[in-house]
CSV table of C-alpha atoms in Angstrom, one decimal:
chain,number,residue,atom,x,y,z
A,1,UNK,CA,15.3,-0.6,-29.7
A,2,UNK,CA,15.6,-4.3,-30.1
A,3,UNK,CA,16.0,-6.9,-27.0
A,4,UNK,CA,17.8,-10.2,-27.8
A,5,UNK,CA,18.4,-13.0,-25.2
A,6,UNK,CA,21.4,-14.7,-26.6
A,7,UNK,CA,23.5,-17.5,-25.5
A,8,UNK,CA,26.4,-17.2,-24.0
A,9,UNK,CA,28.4,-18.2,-26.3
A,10,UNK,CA,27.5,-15.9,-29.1
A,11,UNK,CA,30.3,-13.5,-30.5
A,12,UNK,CA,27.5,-9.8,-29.8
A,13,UNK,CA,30.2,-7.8,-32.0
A,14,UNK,CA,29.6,-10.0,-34.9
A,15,UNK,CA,25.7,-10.1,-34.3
A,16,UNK,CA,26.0,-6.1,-34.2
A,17,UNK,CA,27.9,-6.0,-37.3
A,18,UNK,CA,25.9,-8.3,-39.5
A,19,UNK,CA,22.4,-6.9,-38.3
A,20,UNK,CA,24.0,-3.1,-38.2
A,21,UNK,CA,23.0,-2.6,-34.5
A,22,UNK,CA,24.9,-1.5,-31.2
A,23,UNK,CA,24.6,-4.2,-28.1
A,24,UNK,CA,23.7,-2.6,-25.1
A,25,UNK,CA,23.5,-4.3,-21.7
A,26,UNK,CA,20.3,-4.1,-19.8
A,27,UNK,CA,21.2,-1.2,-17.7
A,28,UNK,CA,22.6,1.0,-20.2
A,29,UNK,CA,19.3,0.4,-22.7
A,30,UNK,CA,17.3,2.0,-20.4
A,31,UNK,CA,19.9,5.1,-20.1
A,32,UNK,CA,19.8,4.8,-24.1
A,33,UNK,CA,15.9,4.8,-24.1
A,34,UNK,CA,14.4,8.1,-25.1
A,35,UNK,CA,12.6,9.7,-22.0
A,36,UNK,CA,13.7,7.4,-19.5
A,37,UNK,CA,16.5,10.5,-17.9
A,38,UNK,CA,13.5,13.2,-18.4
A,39,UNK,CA,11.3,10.3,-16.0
A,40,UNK,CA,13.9,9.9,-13.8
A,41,UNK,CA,14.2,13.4,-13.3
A,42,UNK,CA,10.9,14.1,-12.5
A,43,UNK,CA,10.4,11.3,-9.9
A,44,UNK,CA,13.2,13.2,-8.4
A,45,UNK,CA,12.0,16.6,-8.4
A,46,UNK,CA,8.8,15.1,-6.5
A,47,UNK,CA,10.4,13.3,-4.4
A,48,UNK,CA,12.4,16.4,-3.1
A,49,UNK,CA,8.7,18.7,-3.1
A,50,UNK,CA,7.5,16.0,-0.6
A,51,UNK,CA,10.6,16.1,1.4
A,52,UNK,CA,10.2,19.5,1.7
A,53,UNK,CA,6.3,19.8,2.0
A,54,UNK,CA,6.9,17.3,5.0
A,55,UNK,CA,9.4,19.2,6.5
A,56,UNK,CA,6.6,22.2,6.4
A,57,UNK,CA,4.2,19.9,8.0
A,58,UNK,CA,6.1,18.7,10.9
A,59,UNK,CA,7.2,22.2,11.7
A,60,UNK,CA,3.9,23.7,11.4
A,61,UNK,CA,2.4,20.9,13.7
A,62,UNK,CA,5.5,21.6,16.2
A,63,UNK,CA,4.7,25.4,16.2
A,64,UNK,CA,1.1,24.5,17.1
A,65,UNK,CA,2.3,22.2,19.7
A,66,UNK,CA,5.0,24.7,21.3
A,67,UNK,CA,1.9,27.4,21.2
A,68,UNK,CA,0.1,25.2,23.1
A,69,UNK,CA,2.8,24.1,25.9
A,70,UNK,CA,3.9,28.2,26.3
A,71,UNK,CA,2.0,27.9,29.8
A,72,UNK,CA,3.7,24.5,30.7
A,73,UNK,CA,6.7,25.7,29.5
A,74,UNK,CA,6.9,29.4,31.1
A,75,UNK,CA,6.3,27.3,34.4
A,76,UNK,CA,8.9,24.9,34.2
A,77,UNK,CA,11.1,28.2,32.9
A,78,UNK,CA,9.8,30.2,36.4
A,79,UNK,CA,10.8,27.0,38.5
A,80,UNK,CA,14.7,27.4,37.1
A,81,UNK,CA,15.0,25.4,33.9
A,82,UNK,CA,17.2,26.9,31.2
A,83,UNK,CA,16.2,27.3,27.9
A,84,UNK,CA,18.6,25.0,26.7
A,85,UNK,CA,17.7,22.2,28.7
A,86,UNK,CA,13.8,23.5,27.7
A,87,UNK,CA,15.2,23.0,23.7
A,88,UNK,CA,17.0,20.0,24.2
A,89,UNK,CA,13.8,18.5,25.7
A,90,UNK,CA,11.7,19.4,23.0
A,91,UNK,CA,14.2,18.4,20.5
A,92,UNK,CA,14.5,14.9,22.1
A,93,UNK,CA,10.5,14.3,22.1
A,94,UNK,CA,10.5,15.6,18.3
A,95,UNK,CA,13.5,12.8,17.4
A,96,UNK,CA,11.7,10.2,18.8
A,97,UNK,CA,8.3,10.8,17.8
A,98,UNK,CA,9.7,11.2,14.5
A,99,UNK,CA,11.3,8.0,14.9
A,100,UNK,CA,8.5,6.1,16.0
A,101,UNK,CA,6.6,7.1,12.6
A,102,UNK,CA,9.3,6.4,10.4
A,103,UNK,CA,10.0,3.2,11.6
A,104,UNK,CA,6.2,2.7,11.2
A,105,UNK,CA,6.1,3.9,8.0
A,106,UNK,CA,9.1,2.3,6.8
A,107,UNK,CA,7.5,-1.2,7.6
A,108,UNK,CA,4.6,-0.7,6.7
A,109,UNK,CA,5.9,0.3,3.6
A,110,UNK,CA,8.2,-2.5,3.1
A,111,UNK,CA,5.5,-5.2,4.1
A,112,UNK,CA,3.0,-3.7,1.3
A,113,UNK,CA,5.5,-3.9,-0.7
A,114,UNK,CA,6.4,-7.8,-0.1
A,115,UNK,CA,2.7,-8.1,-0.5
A,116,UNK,CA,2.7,-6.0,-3.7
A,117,UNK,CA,5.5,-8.5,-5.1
A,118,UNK,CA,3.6,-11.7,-3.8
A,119,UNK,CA,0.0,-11.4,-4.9
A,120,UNK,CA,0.3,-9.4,-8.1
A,121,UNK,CA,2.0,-9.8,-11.5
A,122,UNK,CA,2.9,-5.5,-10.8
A,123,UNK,CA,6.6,-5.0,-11.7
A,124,UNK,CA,7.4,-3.7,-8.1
A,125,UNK,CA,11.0,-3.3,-6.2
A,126,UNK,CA,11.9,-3.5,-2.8
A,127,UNK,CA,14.8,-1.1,-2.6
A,128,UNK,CA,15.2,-1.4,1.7
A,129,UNK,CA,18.1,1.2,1.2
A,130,UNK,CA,16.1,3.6,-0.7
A,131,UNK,CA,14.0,3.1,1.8
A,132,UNK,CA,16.1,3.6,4.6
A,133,UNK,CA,17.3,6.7,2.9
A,134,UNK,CA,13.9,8.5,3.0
A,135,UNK,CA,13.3,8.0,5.8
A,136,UNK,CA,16.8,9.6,7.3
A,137,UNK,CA,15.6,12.4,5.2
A,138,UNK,CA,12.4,12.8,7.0
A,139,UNK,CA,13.9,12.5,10.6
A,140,UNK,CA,16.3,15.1,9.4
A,141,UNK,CA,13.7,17.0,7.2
A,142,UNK,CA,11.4,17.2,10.1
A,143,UNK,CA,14.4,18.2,13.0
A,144,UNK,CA,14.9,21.5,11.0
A,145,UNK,CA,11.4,22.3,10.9
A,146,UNK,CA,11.1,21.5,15.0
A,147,UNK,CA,13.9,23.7,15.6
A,148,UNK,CA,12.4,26.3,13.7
A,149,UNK,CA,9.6,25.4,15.7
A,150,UNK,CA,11.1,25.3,19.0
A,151,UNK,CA,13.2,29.1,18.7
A,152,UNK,CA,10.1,30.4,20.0
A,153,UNK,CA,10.7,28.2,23.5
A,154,UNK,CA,13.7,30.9,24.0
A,155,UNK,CA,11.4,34.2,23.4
A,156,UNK,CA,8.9,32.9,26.1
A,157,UNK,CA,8.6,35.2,29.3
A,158,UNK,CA,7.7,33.1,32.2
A,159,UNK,CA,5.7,35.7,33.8
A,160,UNK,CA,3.9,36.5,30.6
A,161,UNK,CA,3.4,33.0,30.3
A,162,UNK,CA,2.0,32.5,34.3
A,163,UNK,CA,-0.4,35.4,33.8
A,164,UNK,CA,-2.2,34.1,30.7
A,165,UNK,CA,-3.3,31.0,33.6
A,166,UNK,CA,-6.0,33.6,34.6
């Protein structure tokens, strides 16, 4: 693979035919180089392990956290709240915690980034969509491993739950 910056003005098909190549723009030479779709896939793979290792993290730290509330929640249970309004609860404390951190994470991302482009000669990109992307991913990643979580709110017996207060 060759890379030529020609002018403007410069007739590629007679350039190819004369120097027996094919013109390529930029984005299709690096389709046309050899290993870039084998890279490509790989970064991709990984990226969907850690979307899934997070969304086993954040539902094992929400099963901790519901195992730890069971007395809370068996009382608020005993005093008339439904189980639904119990989930919902839970659910709405998990969105916005996860939230808060990925907004966090996000700029904090974005700003080492910046600071990445600005202070080094590394070949970085910003992509904010990307961005933006992963981080729905997570949010939504880490409400399916809450609500796996959070089933066991339903399966708690408030009376069970009062008598391990002794």
């Amino acid at each position: 693979m060759v890379a030529l910056q020609l002018e403007e003005t410069t007739d590629i098909a007679a350039v190819d035919e004369e120097l027996f190549t094919v013109a390529l723009d930029k984005p299709m030479s690096f389709v046309a180089s050899t290993g870039y779709k084998a890279e490509r896939d790989s970064v991709r793979i990984n990226q969907g392990f850690l979307l899934v290792i997070a969304t086993l993290i954040i539902g094992a730290f929400f099963s901790i956290w519901t195992i730890q509330r069971t007395q809370e929640i068996g009382l608020i249970k005993a005093l008339g709240a439904s189980t639904g309004y119990l989930v919902r609860d839970a659910l709405g404390q998990v969105f916005l915690l996860l939230a808060v951190a990925v907004t966090c994470g996000v700029g904090i991302g974005y700003g080492l980034g910046d600071l990445i482009v600005e202070r080094t000669d590394i070949p970085y990109v910003i992509d904010i969509r990307a961005m933006l992307i992963s981080g729905a991913l997570v949010i939504g990643g880490g409400l399916v491993g809450a609500v796996l979580a959070v089933r066991r709110i339903a399966r708690i017996d408030p009376i069970i739950a009062l008598g391990q207060l002794r």
